[in-house]
Short mmCIF file of C-alpha atoms in Angstrom, two decimals:
data_model
loop_
_atom_site.label_atom_id
_atom_site.label_comp_id
_atom_site.label_asym_id
_atom_site.label_seq_id
_atom_site.Cartn_x
_atom_site.Cartn_y
_atom_site.Cartn_z
CA MET Z 56 -11.51 -5.45 -43.47
CA ALA Z 57 -13.10 -7.42 -40.54
CA ASN Z 58 -11.80 -10.48 -42.46
CA LYS Z 59 -8.24 -9.14 -42.35
CA ASN Z 60 -8.48 -8.62 -38.51
CA ARG Z 61 -9.96 -11.99 -37.89
CA ALA Z 62 -7.13 -13.29 -35.96
CA LEU Z 63 -7.51 -10.32 -33.70
CA TYR Z 64 -11.11 -10.89 -32.95
CA ILE Z 65 -10.37 -14.38 -32.06
CA PHE Z 66 -7.52 -13.15 -29.60
CA LYS Z 67 -10.02 -10.84 -27.80
CA TYR Z 68 -12.69 -13.31 -27.59
CA LEU Z 69 -10.22 -15.64 -26.22
CA TRP Z 70 -8.90 -13.07 -23.76
CA GLU Z 71 -12.66 -12.13 -22.68
CA HIS Z 72 -14.04 -15.51 -22.32
CA THR Z 73 -11.44 -18.32 -21.68
CA ASP Z 74 -8.94 -19.57 -19.03
CA GLU Z 75 -7.73 -23.06 -18.35
CA ASN Z 76 -10.59 -24.34 -16.67
CA TYR Z 77 -13.24 -22.54 -19.17
CA PRO Z 78 -11.67 -23.52 -22.87
CA ALA Z 79 -13.67 -22.30 -26.06
CA THR Z 80 -14.37 -24.83 -29.09
CA THR Z 81 -13.80 -23.99 -32.51
CA LYS Z 82 -17.57 -23.99 -32.67
CA ASP Z 83 -17.69 -21.25 -30.03
CA ILE Z 84 -15.29 -19.03 -31.98
CA MET Z 85 -17.02 -19.68 -35.35
CA GLU Z 86 -20.49 -18.78 -33.88
CA TYR Z 87 -18.51 -15.59 -32.36
CA LEU Z 88 -17.30 -14.50 -35.52
CA ALA Z 89 -20.49 -15.35 -37.29
CA SER Z 90 -22.21 -12.84 -34.94
CA LEU Z 91 -19.71 -10.30 -36.16
CA GLY Z 92 -20.57 -10.76 -39.88
CA ILE Z 93 -16.80 -12.45 -40.34
CA PRO Z 94 -17.25 -16.07 -42.19
CA THR Z 95 -14.91 -18.64 -41.53
CA THR Z 96 -14.18 -22.35 -41.48
CA ARG Z 97 -12.85 -24.78 -38.93
CA LYS Z 98 -9.67 -24.55 -41.36
CA THR Z 99 -9.36 -20.77 -40.98
CA VAL Z 100 -9.74 -20.85 -37.21
CA ALA Z 101 -6.75 -23.22 -36.62
CA GLU Z 102 -4.62 -21.44 -39.08
CA ASP Z 103 -5.63 -17.76 -37.06
CA VAL Z 104 -4.77 -19.49 -33.90
CA ASN Z 105 -1.61 -20.60 -35.23
CA GLU Z 106 -0.73 -17.35 -36.27
CA LEU Z 107 -1.27 -15.63 -32.74
CA GLN Z 108 0.86 -18.55 -31.50
CA CYS Z 109 3.57 -17.59 -33.74
CA THR Z 110 3.71 -14.16 -32.84
CA GLY Z 111 4.46 -15.22 -29.13
CA LEU Z 112 0.79 -14.94 -27.84
CA ASP Z 113 -0.05 -17.89 -25.10
CA VAL Z 114 -2.92 -19.57 -26.88
CA ILE Z 115 -3.38 -22.94 -25.84
CA CYS Z 116 -4.86 -25.86 -27.75
CA ASN Z 117 -6.23 -29.04 -26.64
CA ARG Z 118 -6.17 -31.17 -29.42
CA SER Z 119 -9.23 -33.55 -29.72
CA ARG Z 120 -11.96 -34.39 -31.80
CA GLN Z 121 -13.18 -30.94 -31.03
CA ASN Z 122 -10.24 -28.56 -30.44
CA GLU Z 123 -10.33 -26.26 -27.30
CA TYR Z 124 -8.88 -23.09 -27.05
CA PHE Z 125 -7.75 -20.67 -24.19
CA ILE Z 126 -5.54 -18.08 -22.99
CA GLY Z 127 -2.49 -19.64 -21.15
CA SER Z 128 -1.29 -17.01 -18.90
CA ARG Z 129 -1.94 -13.45 -18.37
CA SER Z 130 -0.16 -10.25 -17.56
CA LEU Z 131 -0.94 -11.23 -13.56
CA GLU Z 132 -1.76 -14.61 -12.29
CA LEU Z 133 -4.89 -15.02 -10.29
CA ALA Z 134 -3.08 -15.14 -6.81
CA GLU Z 135 -1.14 -12.35 -7.77
CA LEU Z 136 -4.33 -10.06 -8.49
CA LYS Z 137 -6.04 -11.38 -5.35
CA LEU Z 138 -3.10 -10.02 -3.45
CA ILE Z 139 -3.65 -6.61 -5.13
CA VAL Z 140 -7.36 -6.72 -4.62
CA ASP Z 141 -6.69 -7.48 -0.99
CA ALA Z 142 -4.32 -4.42 -0.62
CA VAL Z 143 -6.69 -2.02 -2.27
CA GLN Z 144 -9.70 -3.04 -0.08
CA ALA Z 145 -7.39 -2.80 2.94
CA ALA Z 146 -5.72 0.53 2.29
CA LYS Z 147 -7.31 3.42 4.19
CA PHE Z 148 -6.09 5.91 2.34
CA ILE Z 149 -8.26 5.11 -0.91
CA SER Z 150 -11.97 5.63 -0.33
CA SER Z 151 -14.86 2.89 -0.67
CA ARG Z 152 -15.78 4.07 -3.87
CA LYS Z 153 -12.65 4.57 -5.44
CA SER Z 154 -11.48 0.94 -4.12
CA MET Z 155 -14.32 -0.38 -6.16
CA GLU Z 156 -13.60 1.24 -9.11
CA LEU Z 157 -9.93 0.38 -9.06
CA ILE Z 158 -11.00 -3.29 -8.01
CA ASP Z 159 -12.96 -3.23 -11.09
CA LYS Z 160 -10.27 -2.29 -13.29
CA VAL Z 161 -7.79 -4.97 -11.58
CA SER Z 162 -10.57 -7.62 -12.30
CA ALA Z 163 -10.49 -6.92 -16.00
CA LEU Z 164 -6.90 -8.29 -16.36
CA ALA Z 165 -8.44 -11.65 -15.28
CA SER Z 166 -10.85 -13.85 -17.36
CA PRO Z 167 -14.42 -13.25 -16.48
CA HIS Z 168 -14.42 -16.68 -14.59
CA GLN Z 169 -11.56 -15.88 -12.53
CA ALA Z 170 -12.97 -12.16 -11.82
CA VAL Z 171 -15.71 -13.47 -10.06
CA GLU Z 172 -13.29 -15.01 -7.45
CA LEU Z 173 -11.85 -11.23 -7.32
CA LYS Z 174 -15.26 -9.85 -6.15
CA ARG Z 175 -14.73 -11.01 -2.60
CA SER Z 176 -15.33 -9.38 0.87
CA LEU Z 177 -12.01 -8.98 3.21
CA TYR Z 178 -12.51 -8.30 6.40
CA VAL Z 179 -9.95 -5.50 7.67
CA ASP Z 180 -9.92 -5.22 11.51
CA GLY Z 181 -10.62 -1.62 12.63
CA LYS Z 182 -10.09 0.08 9.24
CA VAL Z 183 -11.67 3.12 8.28
CA LYS Z 184 -11.57 4.37 4.76
CA THR Z 185 -10.83 7.96 3.76
CA SER Z 186 -13.57 10.08 2.29
CA ASN Z 187 -11.04 12.17 -0.06
CA GLU Z 188 -11.98 10.52 -3.28
CA LYS Z 189 -8.81 12.19 -4.93
CA VAL Z 190 -6.29 10.52 -3.00
CA TYR Z 191 -4.43 8.42 -5.79
CA TYR Z 192 -4.45 11.27 -8.16
CA ILE Z 193 -2.70 13.32 -5.59
CA VAL Z 194 -0.09 10.64 -5.09
CA ASP Z 195 0.22 10.31 -8.78
CA MET Z 196 1.09 14.19 -9.01
CA LEU Z 197 3.29 13.97 -6.16
CA HIS Z 198 5.11 11.29 -7.98
CA VAL Z 199 5.37 13.66 -11.03
CA ALA Z 200 6.57 16.53 -8.80
CA ILE Z 201 9.33 14.20 -7.10
CA GLN Z 202 10.72 13.13 -10.48
CA SER Z 203 10.65 16.65 -12.36
CA GLN Z 204 11.74 18.29 -9.08
CA LYS Z 205 8.71 20.67 -8.94
CA THR Z 206 6.95 22.06 -6.17
CA VAL Z 207 3.45 21.62 -5.18
CA THR Z 208 0.91 23.88 -3.47
CA PHE Z 209 -1.85 22.71 -1.31
CA LYS Z 210 -4.36 23.33 1.44
CA TYR Z 211 -4.20 20.96 4.57
CA ILE Z 212 -7.44 19.40 6.36
CA GLU Z 213 -7.65 19.06 10.21
CA PHE Z 214 -10.33 18.28 12.28
CA THR Z 215 -11.90 20.71 15.12
CA PRO Z 216 -13.12 19.30 18.48
CA GLU Z 217 -16.53 18.85 17.05
CA LYS Z 218 -15.12 16.48 14.36
CA GLN Z 219 -15.57 19.27 11.42
CA LYS Z 220 -13.29 19.38 8.67
CA THR Z 221 -11.55 22.71 8.38
CA TYR Z 222 -8.61 24.23 6.66
CA ARG Z 223 -5.23 24.17 8.82
CA HIS Z 224 -4.07 27.74 9.74
CA LYS Z 225 -7.21 29.19 8.22
CA GLY Z 226 -6.78 28.01 4.54
CA GLN Z 227 -2.76 28.58 4.27
CA THR Z 228 -1.34 27.46 1.15
CA TYR Z 229 1.67 25.18 1.66
CA ILE Z 230 4.66 25.26 -0.88
CA LEU Z 231 6.34 21.66 -0.56
CA SER Z 232 9.24 20.59 -2.41
CA PRO Z 233 8.65 16.71 -2.15
CA TYR Z 234 11.52 14.25 -1.87
CA ASP Z 235 9.67 10.73 -0.97
CA LEU Z 236 6.33 9.23 -0.37
CA VAL Z 237 6.37 6.84 2.52
CA TRP Z 238 3.33 4.23 3.35
CA SER Z 239 3.12 3.58 7.03
CA ASN Z 240 0.95 3.01 9.83
CA ASP Z 241 -1.77 2.26 6.77
CA ALA Z 242 -1.36 5.78 5.67
CA TYR Z 243 0.53 7.57 2.94
CA TYR Z 244 2.88 10.41 3.77
CA VAL Z 245 4.83 12.84 1.90
CA PHE Z 246 8.43 13.92 2.98
CA GLY Z 247 9.46 17.28 1.75
CA PHE Z 248 10.89 20.56 2.37
CA SER Z 249 8.02 22.87 3.40
CA LYS Z 250 8.55 26.96 2.85
CA SER Z 251 6.52 27.90 5.70
CA HIS Z 252 7.81 25.64 8.17
CA GLY Z 253 11.59 26.14 6.99
CA LYS Z 254 12.49 22.67 7.15
CA VAL Z 255 11.59 19.05 5.85
CA VAL Z 256 8.43 17.92 7.48
CA LYS Z 257 5.69 15.16 6.54
CA PHE Z 258 2.11 15.84 5.47
CA ARG Z 259 -0.75 12.94 5.45
CA VAL Z 260 -1.77 12.67 1.65
CA ASP Z 261 -5.21 11.90 2.43
CA ARG Z 262 -5.71 15.20 4.16
CA ILE Z 263 -3.99 17.29 1.22
CA TYR Z 264 -6.64 19.24 -0.67
CA GLY Z 265 -6.18 21.17 -4.00
CA ALA Z 266 -3.01 20.09 -4.88
CA GLU Z 267 -1.17 21.48 -7.88
CA LEU Z 268 2.26 21.64 -9.40
CA ALA Z 269 3.73 24.92 -8.85
CA GLU Z 270 6.50 27.13 -10.58
CA SER Z 271 7.93 27.90 -7.32
CA PRO Z 272 11.73 27.62 -6.79
CA TYR Z 273 12.13 23.66 -5.91
CA TYR Z 274 14.40 23.52 -2.61
CA PRO Z 275 16.72 20.66 -3.25
CA LYS Z 276 17.36 17.66 -0.80
CA PRO Z 277 19.67 18.75 2.22
CA ASN Z 278 22.98 17.14 2.24
CA ASP Z 279 22.16 15.16 5.65
CA TYR Z 280 18.46 14.03 4.28
CA ASN Z 281 18.10 10.46 5.08
CA ILE Z 282 14.41 9.17 4.35
CA SER Z 283 15.20 6.02 6.39
CA GLU Z 284 16.58 8.02 9.10
CA TYR Z 285 13.22 10.66 9.14
CA CYS Z 286 11.12 7.61 8.98
CA ARG Z 287 12.84 5.99 12.07
CA GLN Z 288 12.40 9.40 13.90
CA VAL Z 289 8.67 9.87 13.09
CA PHE Z 290 7.03 6.38 12.93
CA SER Z 291 9.08 4.40 15.51
CA MET Z 292 10.34 5.03 18.79
CA TYR Z 293 13.28 7.28 17.51
CA ASP Z 294 11.76 10.79 17.68
CA GLY Z 295 14.13 12.25 20.17
CA THR Z 296 17.64 11.80 21.62
CA LEU Z 297 18.59 8.24 21.29
CA CYS Z 298 19.55 5.93 24.13
CA THR Z 299 20.77 2.22 24.32
CA VAL Z 300 18.65 0.20 26.67
CA GLU Z 301 18.85 -3.36 27.84
CA LEU Z 302 15.35 -5.23 28.06
CA LYS Z 303 14.60 -8.47 29.67
CA CYS Z 304 11.98 -10.26 27.99
CA GLU Z 305 9.99 -13.22 28.40
CA ASN Z 306 10.46 -15.71 25.31
CA ALA Z 307 7.16 -15.47 24.22
CA LEU Z 308 7.83 -11.77 23.10
CA MET Z 309 10.60 -12.69 20.58
CA ASN Z 310 8.20 -11.94 17.81
CA ALA Z 311 7.03 -8.59 18.91
CA VAL Z 312 10.88 -7.58 19.69
CA VAL Z 313 11.74 -8.53 16.01
CA ASP Z 314 8.72 -6.96 14.74
CA ARG Z 315 9.40 -3.59 16.41
CA PHE Z 316 13.20 -3.37 15.97
CA GLY Z 317 13.74 -5.57 12.97
CA GLU Z 318 15.62 -8.88 12.55
CA GLY Z 319 18.79 -7.19 13.26
CA VAL Z 320 18.00 -6.42 16.84
CA GLN Z 321 20.55 -7.80 19.11
CA THR Z 322 19.57 -10.81 21.53
CA ARG Z 323 21.01 -13.22 23.85
CA LYS Z 324 19.48 -15.81 26.28
CA ALA Z 325 19.19 -14.46 29.62
CA ASP Z 326 17.78 -17.87 31.34
CA CYS Z 327 15.29 -20.68 30.34
CA ALA Z 328 12.28 -18.40 29.92
CA HIS Z 329 13.87 -14.99 29.05
CA PHE Z 330 16.29 -13.15 26.86
CA ILE Z 331 18.04 -9.81 26.79
CA ALA Z 332 17.58 -7.46 23.96
CA VAL Z 333 19.70 -4.64 23.56
CA VAL Z 334 18.07 -1.76 21.49
CA GLU Z 335 18.49 1.82 20.61
CA VAL Z 336 15.00 3.88 21.49
CA SER Z 337 14.07 7.55 22.11
CA VAL Z 338 13.29 7.83 25.84
CA SER Z 339 9.99 8.86 25.17
CA PRO Z 340 6.17 8.19 26.00
CA THR Z 341 6.00 6.09 22.83
CA PHE Z 342 8.88 3.74 24.13
CA PHE Z 343 7.55 3.41 27.67
CA ALA Z 344 3.86 2.89 26.30
CA TRP Z 345 5.05 -0.21 24.30
CA VAL Z 346 6.84 -1.60 27.33
CA PHE Z 347 3.53 -1.14 29.48
CA THR Z 348 1.62 -3.02 26.83
CA TYR Z 349 3.28 -6.13 27.43
CA GLY Z 350 2.08 -5.93 31.27
CA GLY Z 351 5.40 -7.20 33.41
CA MET Z 352 6.46 -9.51 30.36
CA VAL Z 353 9.44 -6.76 29.67
CA GLU Z 354 11.54 -5.85 32.54
CA LEU Z 355 14.01 -2.55 31.91
CA LEU Z 356 17.48 -3.37 33.09
CA SER Z 357 19.51 -0.42 32.05
CA PRO Z 358 20.37 2.44 32.30
CA PRO Z 359 19.62 3.28 35.71
CA ALA Z 360 17.78 6.56 34.63
CA VAL Z 361 15.84 5.16 32.09
CA LYS Z 362 14.45 2.50 34.81
CA GLN Z 363 13.83 5.51 36.99
CA GLU Z 364 11.93 7.35 34.97
CA TYR Z 365 9.61 4.66 34.03
CA ARG Z 366 9.05 3.70 37.49
CA GLU Z 367 7.86 7.48 37.96
CA ARG Z 368 5.64 7.29 35.09
CA LEU Z 369 4.04 4.28 36.53
CA THR Z 370 3.56 5.83 39.85
CA ALA Z 371 2.21 8.89 38.32
CA ALA Z 372 -0.36 7.18 36.26
CA LEU Z 373 -1.27 5.16 39.37
CA ASN Z 374 -1.79 7.97 41.57
CA GLN Z 375 -3.96 9.82 38.95
CA GLU Z 376 -6.10 6.66 38.47
CA ASN Z 377 -6.54 6.70 42.23
CA THR Z 378 -7.60 10.06 42.41
CA GLN Z 379 -10.31 9.76 39.95
#
């Protein structure tokens, strides 16, 4: 039986031990097969490799006095695997232990020599990993629920002033009809209709505990449901009544304006050192905090009511600081 599967054993050996920089010789393959009790010759090795190539497997042969073989292309290139590993390391919603387990599995898609390059440290500024070990199982369950239009039940974690974990609302079980999963601000969120809230809300996935598929009636998406609009309202500066404002910005802030409002933001040149940006925002503390971040490099031009509110907030902040 082993002789009949000889070509598969050769492919297994090449997959686990070779790449372009580390090929295997005919002698290496013969010694491996001999260790399994499979007799072979140089001729049969060449025939088996040819059979693998004829099935479409990318086995490369460097022909010389001592032929060398290696796997040409894998499912993912090394550069692609590095990007995946970096994303896993950086993801705050995956615990440290689960990150290492997932990286080990991703590394198995590379050759052993390439896998060494994947075991690297990525410095991620200010990132704190979740302690919830089951996050990506919960994510998978939520995907299933969304696709099959099933409700899910769970409890939700929050922190007390003493930084102790506790269940929100004394352990209330939430019933959610999930619609979408969103990765924003380095956290996973699920959007859906909450029975207890009576409307579409969001939950942090890494704070969900005891999630299960349920048989409760599934609440279909409202006609006006728009995930892009919900994300604009929840995660950006659009969480209230929208207002169009004009900002005079120093030229150095063009990247910051595009990052915040997108490449479609309306801009025009003001003078040699400034440009005008016309943006739609919610006149909220979030927006004013963004303007204040740039310490005078952004000037509010209009409308007058927004300028006045910003001036009053600055004055109140200064007065509070002076009284401390």
